[in-house]
Coordinates of C-alpha atoms in Angstrom, one line a residue:
X226 CA 122.4 132.0 68.7
X227 CA 123.6 128.7 66.9
X228 CA 121.4 127.4 64.5
X229 CA 120.8 124.3 66.3
X230 CA 119.8 126.2 69.5
X231 CA 117.5 128.3 67.6
X232 CA 115.6 125.4 66.3
X233 CA 115.3 124.0 69.8
X234 CA 114.0 127.4 70.6
X235 CA 111.5 127.1 68.1
X236 CA 110.4 123.9 69.4
X237 CA 110.2 125.1 72.8
X238 CA 107.9 127.6 71.9
X239 CA 105.9 125.5 69.7
X240 CA 105.3 123.0 72.6
X241 CA 104.6 125.8 75.0
X242 CA 101.9 127.4 72.8
X243 CA 100.3 124.0 71.9
X244 CA 100.1 122.7 75.5
X245 CA 98.6 126.0 76.4
X246 CA 96.0 126.6 73.5
X247 CA 95.6 123.0 71.6
X248 CA 95.9 125.0 68.6
X249 CA 98.4 124.1 65.8
X250 CA 101.1 126.7 65.9
X251 CA 102.4 129.0 62.9
X252 CA 105.3 130.9 62.4
X253 CA 103.4 134.3 62.7
X254 CA 102.0 133.6 66.1
X255 CA 105.5 132.4 67.4
X256 CA 107.3 135.6 66.4
X257 CA 104.4 137.5 67.8
X258 CA 104.2 135.7 71.2
X259 CA 108.0 134.8 71.8
X260 CA 111.0 137.0 71.8
X261 CA 113.0 134.8 69.1
X262 CA 114.5 137.6 67.7
X263 CA 114.1 136.4 64.0
X264 CA 111.9 136.7 61.2
X265 CA 108.8 134.8 60.1
X266 CA 110.6 133.5 57.3
X267 CA 113.4 132.4 59.4
X268 CA 111.2 130.5 61.7
X269 CA 109.1 129.0 58.6
X270 CA 112.6 127.5 57.7
X271 CA 113.3 126.2 61.0
X272 CA 110.0 124.8 61.3
X273 CA 110.5 123.1 58.1
X274 CA 113.5 121.5 59.2
X275 CA 112.2 120.6 62.6
X276 CA 109.3 119.0 60.6
X277 CA 111.7 117.1 58.1
X278 CA 113.6 115.9 61.1
X279 CA 110.1 114.4 62.6
X280 CA 109.7 116.9 65.9
X281 CA 106.7 118.5 64.5
X282 CA 104.1 117.6 61.9
X283 CA 101.2 119.4 60.3
X284 CA 97.9 117.7 61.3
X285 CA 95.9 119.7 58.3
X286 CA 96.8 121.5 55.0
X287 CA 97.5 125.1 55.6
X288 CA 97.5 124.6 59.6
X289 CA 100.1 125.2 61.6
X290 CA 102.5 122.5 63.5
X291 CA 101.9 120.5 66.3
X292 CA 104.5 118.7 68.4
X293 CA 105.2 114.8 67.9
X294 CA 106.2 112.3 70.5
X295 CA 109.7 112.7 69.1
X296 CA 109.4 116.4 69.8
X297 CA 108.1 116.4 73.2
X298 CA 111.0 113.9 74.1
X299 CA 113.7 116.4 72.9
X300 CA 111.6 119.2 74.9
X301 CA 111.8 117.2 77.9
X302 CA 115.5 116.0 77.6
X303 CA 116.5 119.6 77.3
X304 CA 114.4 121.3 79.7
X305 CA 116.6 123.8 81.3
X306 CA 113.9 124.9 83.8
X307 CA 111.3 122.8 85.9
X308 CA 108.5 125.2 87.1
X309 CA 108.3 125.5 90.7
X310 CA 105.5 124.5 92.8
X311 CA 103.7 128.0 93.9
X312 CA 103.6 128.9 97.3
X313 CA 100.0 128.0 97.7
X314 CA 100.9 124.6 96.3
X315 CA 103.6 123.9 98.7
X316 CA 101.4 124.8 101.6
X317 CA 98.7 122.4 100.3
X318 CA 101.1 119.7 100.1
X319 CA 102.3 120.0 103.9
X320 CA 98.8 120.8 104.9
X321 CA 97.3 118.0 103.3
X322 CA 100.1 115.1 104.1
X323 CA 100.9 116.3 107.6
X324 CA 97.5 115.3 108.8
X325 CA 98.1 111.7 107.7
X326 CA 97.1 109.2 110.5
X327 CA 98.5 105.9 108.9
X328 CA 100.0 104.4 105.8
X329 CA 96.7 104.0 104.0
X330 CA 95.9 107.6 104.7
X331 CA 99.5 108.9 103.6
X332 CA 98.7 107.0 100.4
X333 CA 95.2 108.1 99.8
X334 CA 96.0 111.6 100.6
X335 CA 99.1 111.4 98.1
X336 CA 97.2 110.1 95.3
X337 CA 94.5 112.8 95.7
X338 CA 96.9 115.4 96.1
X339 CA 98.8 114.5 93.1
X340 CA 95.7 114.4 90.8
X341 CA 94.8 117.8 92.1
X342 CA 98.1 119.4 91.5
X343 CA 98.5 118.0 88.2
X344 CA 94.8 117.5 86.9
X345 CA 96.0 114.3 85.4
X346 CA 95.5 110.6 86.8
X347 CA 97.5 109.8 89.8
X348 CA 98.9 106.7 90.9
X349 CA 100.7 105.8 94.0
X350 CA 102.0 102.3 94.9
X351 CA 101.8 101.3 98.6
X352 CA 105.3 100.7 100.0
X353 CA 106.6 97.5 98.3
X354 CA 106.9 94.5 100.6
X355 CA 110.1 93.2 99.1
X356 CA 111.7 96.6 100.2
X357 CA 109.9 96.7 103.4
X358 CA 112.0 96.1 106.6
X359 CA 110.8 94.8 110.1
X360 CA 110.9 98.0 112.5
X361 CA 109.3 96.2 115.4
X362 CA 107.4 93.2 116.8
X363 CA 105.1 93.5 120.0
X364 CA 103.6 90.7 121.6
X365 CA 100.6 91.5 123.9
X366 CA 99.3 88.6 126.4
X367 CA 95.7 88.6 126.1
X368 CA 95.1 85.4 128.1
X369 CA 97.2 82.7 129.1
X370 CA 97.2 80.8 125.9
X371 CA 96.5 83.8 123.5
X372 CA 98.8 86.5 122.2
X373 CA 98.2 89.5 120.2
X374 CA 101.3 89.9 117.4
X375 CA 101.8 93.5 116.2
X376 CA 104.3 93.9 113.5
X377 CA 105.3 97.6 112.2
X378 CA 107.5 98.1 109.2
X379 CA 110.0 101.0 108.5
X380 CA 107.5 102.0 105.6
X381 CA 104.5 102.5 108.3
X382 CA 102.6 99.3 107.3
X383 CA 101.1 98.0 110.7
X384 CA 99.7 94.2 110.8
X385 CA 97.9 92.6 114.1
X386 CA 97.3 88.9 114.3
X387 CA 96.0 86.6 117.0
X388 CA 98.3 83.7 118.1
X389 CA 96.7 80.9 119.8
X390 CA 99.2 79.0 121.7
X391 CA 99.2 75.2 122.3
X392 CA 98.9 75.6 125.9
X393 CA 99.5 78.3 129.1
X394 CA 102.6 80.5 128.7
X395 CA 103.7 82.6 131.4
X396 CA 104.1 86.4 131.2
X397 CA 108.1 86.3 131.6
X398 CA 108.2 83.8 128.8
X399 CA 106.1 86.0 126.6
X400 CA 108.9 88.7 127.4
X401 CA 111.7 86.5 126.5
X402 CA 109.8 85.5 123.2
X403 CA 109.3 89.0 122.2
X404 CA 113.2 90.0 123.0
X405 CA 114.4 86.8 121.0
X406 CA 112.1 87.6 118.0
X407 CA 113.2 91.3 118.0
X408 CA 116.8 90.7 118.0
X409 CA 116.5 88.1 115.0
X410 CA 114.0 90.2 112.9
X411 CA 114.2 93.9 113.7
X412 CA 115.9 95.7 110.5
X413 CA 115.5 92.6 108.4
X414 CA 113.8 92.9 105.0
X415 CA 110.5 91.0 104.7
X416 CA 112.0 88.8 101.8
X417 CA 114.8 87.6 104.3
X418 CA 112.7 86.7 106.9
X419 CA 111.6 83.1 106.0
X420 CA 114.9 81.6 107.2
X421 CA 115.3 83.7 110.1
X422 CA 111.9 82.6 111.3
X423 CA 113.0 79.0 110.7
X424 CA 116.1 79.8 112.8
X425 CA 113.9 81.2 115.8
X426 CA 112.3 77.8 116.2
X427 CA 115.4 75.6 116.0
X428 CA 117.2 77.7 118.6
X429 CA 114.2 78.1 121.0
X430 CA 114.5 76.4 124.2
X431 CA 112.8 73.2 124.8
X432 CA 110.1 74.5 126.8
X433 CA 109.3 77.5 124.5
X434 CA 109.5 75.5 121.2
X435 CA 105.9 74.4 121.0
X436 CA 104.8 78.1 121.6
X437 CA 107.5 79.7 119.1
X438 CA 106.4 77.1 116.6
X439 CA 102.6 78.6 116.5
X440 CA 104.1 82.2 116.7
X441 CA 106.6 81.5 113.7
X442 CA 103.5 80.1 111.5
X443 CA 101.7 83.2 112.2
X444 CA 104.9 85.4 111.5
X445 CA 105.4 83.7 108.0
X446 CA 101.7 84.3 107.1
X447 CA 102.1 88.0 108.3
X448 CA 105.4 88.7 106.8
X449 CA 105.9 86.7 103.8
X450 CA 102.6 85.3 102.7
X451 CA 101.0 88.6 101.8
X452 CA 102.8 89.4 99.0
X453 CA 100.5 91.3 96.9
X454 CA 101.5 94.6 95.9
X455 CA 98.6 97.4 96.0
X456 CA 98.0 100.5 94.0
X457 CA 95.8 103.8 94.8
X458 CA 94.5 105.4 91.8
X459 CA 92.8 109.0 91.6
X460 CA 92.0 111.7 89.2
X461 CA 90.6 109.2 86.2
X462 CA 87.8 111.8 85.4
X463 CA 90.3 114.1 84.7
X464 CA 90.9 112.5 81.2
X465 CA 87.7 113.9 80.2
X466 CA 89.1 117.2 80.4
X467 CA 91.7 116.3 77.6
X468 CA 89.2 114.1 75.3
X469 CA 90.1 116.2 72.4
X470 CA 93.8 115.0 72.9
X471 CA 92.9 111.3 72.2
X472 CA 92.3 110.4 68.7
X473 CA 89.7 107.5 69.1
X474 CA 88.2 106.8 72.5
X475 CA 89.3 106.9 76.1
X476 CA 88.3 103.4 76.3
X477 CA 91.6 101.7 75.6
X478 CA 93.0 104.0 78.3
X479 CA 90.3 103.3 81.0
X480 CA 90.4 99.5 80.4
X481 CA 94.3 99.8 81.0
X482 CA 93.9 101.7 84.3
X483 CA 91.5 99.1 85.4
X484 CA 94.3 96.4 85.6
X485 CA 96.3 96.7 88.7
X486 CA 99.2 94.6 86.7
X487 CA 99.4 97.5 84.2
X488 CA 99.6 100.1 86.8
X489 CA 102.2 98.3 88.7
X490 CA 104.3 97.9 85.1
X491 CA 103.9 102.0 84.9
X492 CA 105.8 102.4 88.1
X493 CA 108.1 99.4 87.7
X494 CA 111.0 101.4 86.5
X495 CA 111.2 103.2 89.8
X496 CA 111.3 100.5 92.0
X497 CA 115.1 100.7 92.7
X498 CA 115.7 104.6 91.7
X499 CA 114.4 107.8 93.0
X500 CA 115.3 109.4 89.4
X501 CA 112.5 110.8 87.5
X502 CA 111.1 108.5 84.6
X503 CA 109.1 110.1 81.8
X504 CA 107.5 107.7 78.9
X505 CA 105.9 109.6 76.3
X506 CA 103.5 108.3 73.7
X507 CA 104.7 105.1 71.9
X508 CA 107.7 104.8 74.3
X509 CA 105.0 103.1 76.4
X510 CA 105.0 99.5 76.1
X511 CA 101.0 99.1 76.8
X512 CA 99.4 99.6 73.5
X513 CA 96.2 101.3 75.1
X514 CA 98.5 103.9 76.6
X515 CA 100.4 105.1 73.7
X516 CA 98.4 108.3 73.4
X517 CA 99.4 108.9 77.0
X518 CA 102.4 110.3 78.9
X519 CA 103.5 108.8 82.2
X520 CA 105.6 110.8 84.6
X521 CA 106.8 108.7 87.4
X522 CA 109.4 108.7 90.4
X523 CA 110.5 106.6 93.2
X524 CA 109.7 107.7 97.1
X525 CA 111.0 106.3 100.5
X526 CA 112.4 107.3 103.8
X527 CA 116.1 108.5 103.7
X528 CA 116.7 107.9 100.2
X529 CA 115.6 104.1 100.3
X530 CA 113.0 103.4 97.4
X531 CA 110.2 101.6 98.7
X532 CA 107.5 102.3 96.1
X533 CA 106.7 104.7 93.2
X534 CA 104.4 107.4 92.0
X535 CA 103.3 109.2 89.0
X536 CA 100.8 110.9 86.7
X537 CA 99.2 109.8 83.3
X538 CA 97.7 112.5 80.9
X539 CA 98.0 113.1 77.5
X540 CA 101.2 113.8 75.4
X541 CA 100.1 117.4 75.7
X542 CA 101.2 118.0 79.2
X543 CA 102.5 120.6 81.0
X544 CA 105.8 118.8 81.5
X545 CA 107.7 121.3 83.7
X546 CA 104.7 121.7 86.1
X547 CA 104.0 118.0 86.1
X548 CA 107.5 117.1 86.8
X549 CA 107.9 119.6 89.4
X550 CA 104.7 118.4 91.3
X551 CA 105.9 114.6 90.8
X552 CA 109.4 115.5 92.3
X553 CA 108.0 117.4 95.3
X554 CA 105.3 114.9 96.2
X555 CA 107.7 112.2 96.2
X556 CA 110.2 113.8 98.2
X557 CA 108.0 114.9 101.0
X558 CA 106.2 111.6 101.0
X559 CA 109.7 110.1 101.7
X560 CA 110.1 112.6 104.8
X561 CA 106.8 111.8 106.1
X562 CA 107.6 107.9 106.0
X563 CA 111.2 108.7 107.7
X564 CA 109.2 110.8 110.4
X565 CA 106.6 108.2 111.2

């Protein structure tokens, strides 16, 4: 085995043992627990090189070594295998998400499931409004001068609004307006709709223009003005299970998790990519989260990323298991959205 590969094998063993035991790892225990096929003296030499290069450090005199952020990064970058979900975990994933009733239910079930699978803090972003498309618009004729507008997006978002008309409108005219609106807006991203809505008014027949004007106002409120992004969070109590991993206090982490802007920033890199993102320790821009690692991925129907999800926990994290859980949940949520 080449020397560099051997040192990497030693680093893998240190990470695995430290994640499992939370105890500094010595050369003797490495030789006893792992089939490294070398002597304790050779392992000590490799550990000395790894320490000199900043991949591990010695927290106390005469103690074993623990991985640094740089060591975790190399471990993650050189992962050859991701721990697959167990059969029970896969069944739980399918059973938990298959029963979802609507988008809110999908998001809340997803965030709870992620927290349970990983025993970390889970964060799920609702499908981004800027990436959602109009799937269908329905107009229900309630009275001669009042309509119910129902808007459905391709990400499962459903909005209902009342539309007060300037005067009575016949049922046939309502059907004509509905047909025109769907022809113009179906398939359009919500961010593209303002100019299309303006065109609806300009192109409407003279006798329907007052009704279309009122409808367009409500459409703009529904499709554009509600531009806030939403986040769901679960598993914050899991941080207390790892309190010894955080040198000072949990307070900076808890304060950061209270800020929705920060949570959105955590998932910001996955807005346009389904690829996995892992930030370890000091790689986090947010000072209060530099004792943590974040594993996140994008999700969406048919590979079209519409939001992000992920978990946050200590740098002493089961990266293979966490990566597998985040990937599997992101993929399955995308399938659920595509089916519904």
